[in-house]
Structure formats: C-alpha cells, structure tokens
Amino acid sequence: MPDIPLLDNINQVIINPIIGFMIALAVVWFLYGLFIFLAGLDSEDKRKEGQKHMIWGTIGLFIMISVFGIMQVVCTTVGCN
C-alpha cells in the first residue's frame, strides 16, 4: 500500500504528541493520588480520595495506551509509517 505523507505528518506532528501528553497526565494523576493516599494514611477520607485518583489515573493510562495501539493499527492499515 502506498505511503500517504499527509497522514504521516498528522500522525507524527499532532496525534502522537497529544497521546504522549495525555499518557504523562495520567501518570501524574496516578502519582498525585498515590501521594494523597500515602500522606493521609490516618484519614479515611484522604485514603478514599487517593484511591479514586489512582483508579482514574490507571483508567486514563489504559485508555491512552489503547488509543496509541489503535492508531498504530489504523496507520498500518492505511499505509502511513
């Protein structure tokens, strides 16, 4: 299948950096939740808040890695590098 330069450029310049940024945000959100959890071990509310942040960080990380995989499959199918 022929390479499509426009799709290559869109993928490399726009989509991949956005996905990388969102992965970084999910990791930071998880680490923030971990910090809240560990800092508030004596408080039930702080532990629950930390757990909630860690769960949503993990979900966000899973979603963004899945999006990255889907984009790789689409690019391979369509013919971008």
XYZ file of C-alpha atoms in Angstrom:
81
model
C 0.000 0.000 0.000
C 1.428 3.450 -0.850
C 2.535 5.810 1.878
C 0.312 8.821 2.479
C 2.550 11.752 3.508
C -0.313 13.874 4.876
C -1.376 11.120 7.271
C 2.256 10.567 8.268
C 2.625 14.249 9.132
C -0.666 14.425 11.032
C 0.252 11.298 12.984
C 3.809 12.396 13.813
C 3.211 16.099 14.453
C -0.250 16.200 16.029
C -1.597 12.861 17.242
C 1.498 11.206 18.762
C 2.472 14.263 20.859
C -1.107 14.604 22.132
C -1.210 10.923 23.087
C 2.171 11.238 24.808
C 0.980 14.303 26.731
C -2.193 12.526 27.824
C -0.172 9.497 28.971
C 2.041 11.825 31.002
C -1.058 13.455 32.532
C -2.460 10.048 33.512
C 0.831 9.093 35.174
C 0.963 12.413 37.047
C -2.668 11.968 38.152
C -1.864 8.469 39.421
C 1.220 9.711 41.285
C -0.805 12.580 42.765
C -3.346 10.042 44.040
C -0.538 7.929 45.458
C 0.857 10.974 47.270
C -2.593 11.852 48.670
C -3.080 8.238 49.749
C 0.288 7.969 51.493
C 0.084 11.422 53.069
C -3.342 10.712 54.525
C -2.939 7.188 55.838
C -4.542 8.194 59.108
C -7.590 9.741 57.409
C -10.218 7.553 55.769
C -11.367 10.410 53.504
C -7.851 11.092 52.213
C -7.276 7.394 51.531
C -10.507 7.167 49.543
C -9.640 10.336 47.631
C -6.179 8.970 46.849
C -7.609 5.650 45.734
C -10.072 7.435 43.463
C -7.270 9.437 41.826
C -5.125 6.317 41.390
C -8.016 4.394 39.818
C -8.797 7.200 37.373
C -5.103 7.591 36.556
C -4.882 3.878 35.781
C -8.036 4.016 33.651
C -6.701 7.050 31.774
C -3.374 5.330 31.192
C -5.117 2.220 29.869
C -7.303 4.294 27.540
C -4.399 6.311 26.137
C -2.250 3.233 25.537
C -5.248 1.617 23.811
C -5.687 4.716 21.627
C -1.995 4.558 20.730
C -2.379 0.898 19.729
C -5.500 1.611 17.681
C -3.698 4.451 15.906
C -0.835 2.096 15.054
C -3.274 -0.444 13.587
C -5.040 2.275 11.570
C -1.748 3.678 10.287
C -0.515 0.230 9.315
C -3.789 -0.484 7.535
C -3.972 2.844 5.711
C -0.299 2.942 4.858
C 1.346 5.623 6.934
C 4.648 4.957 8.675
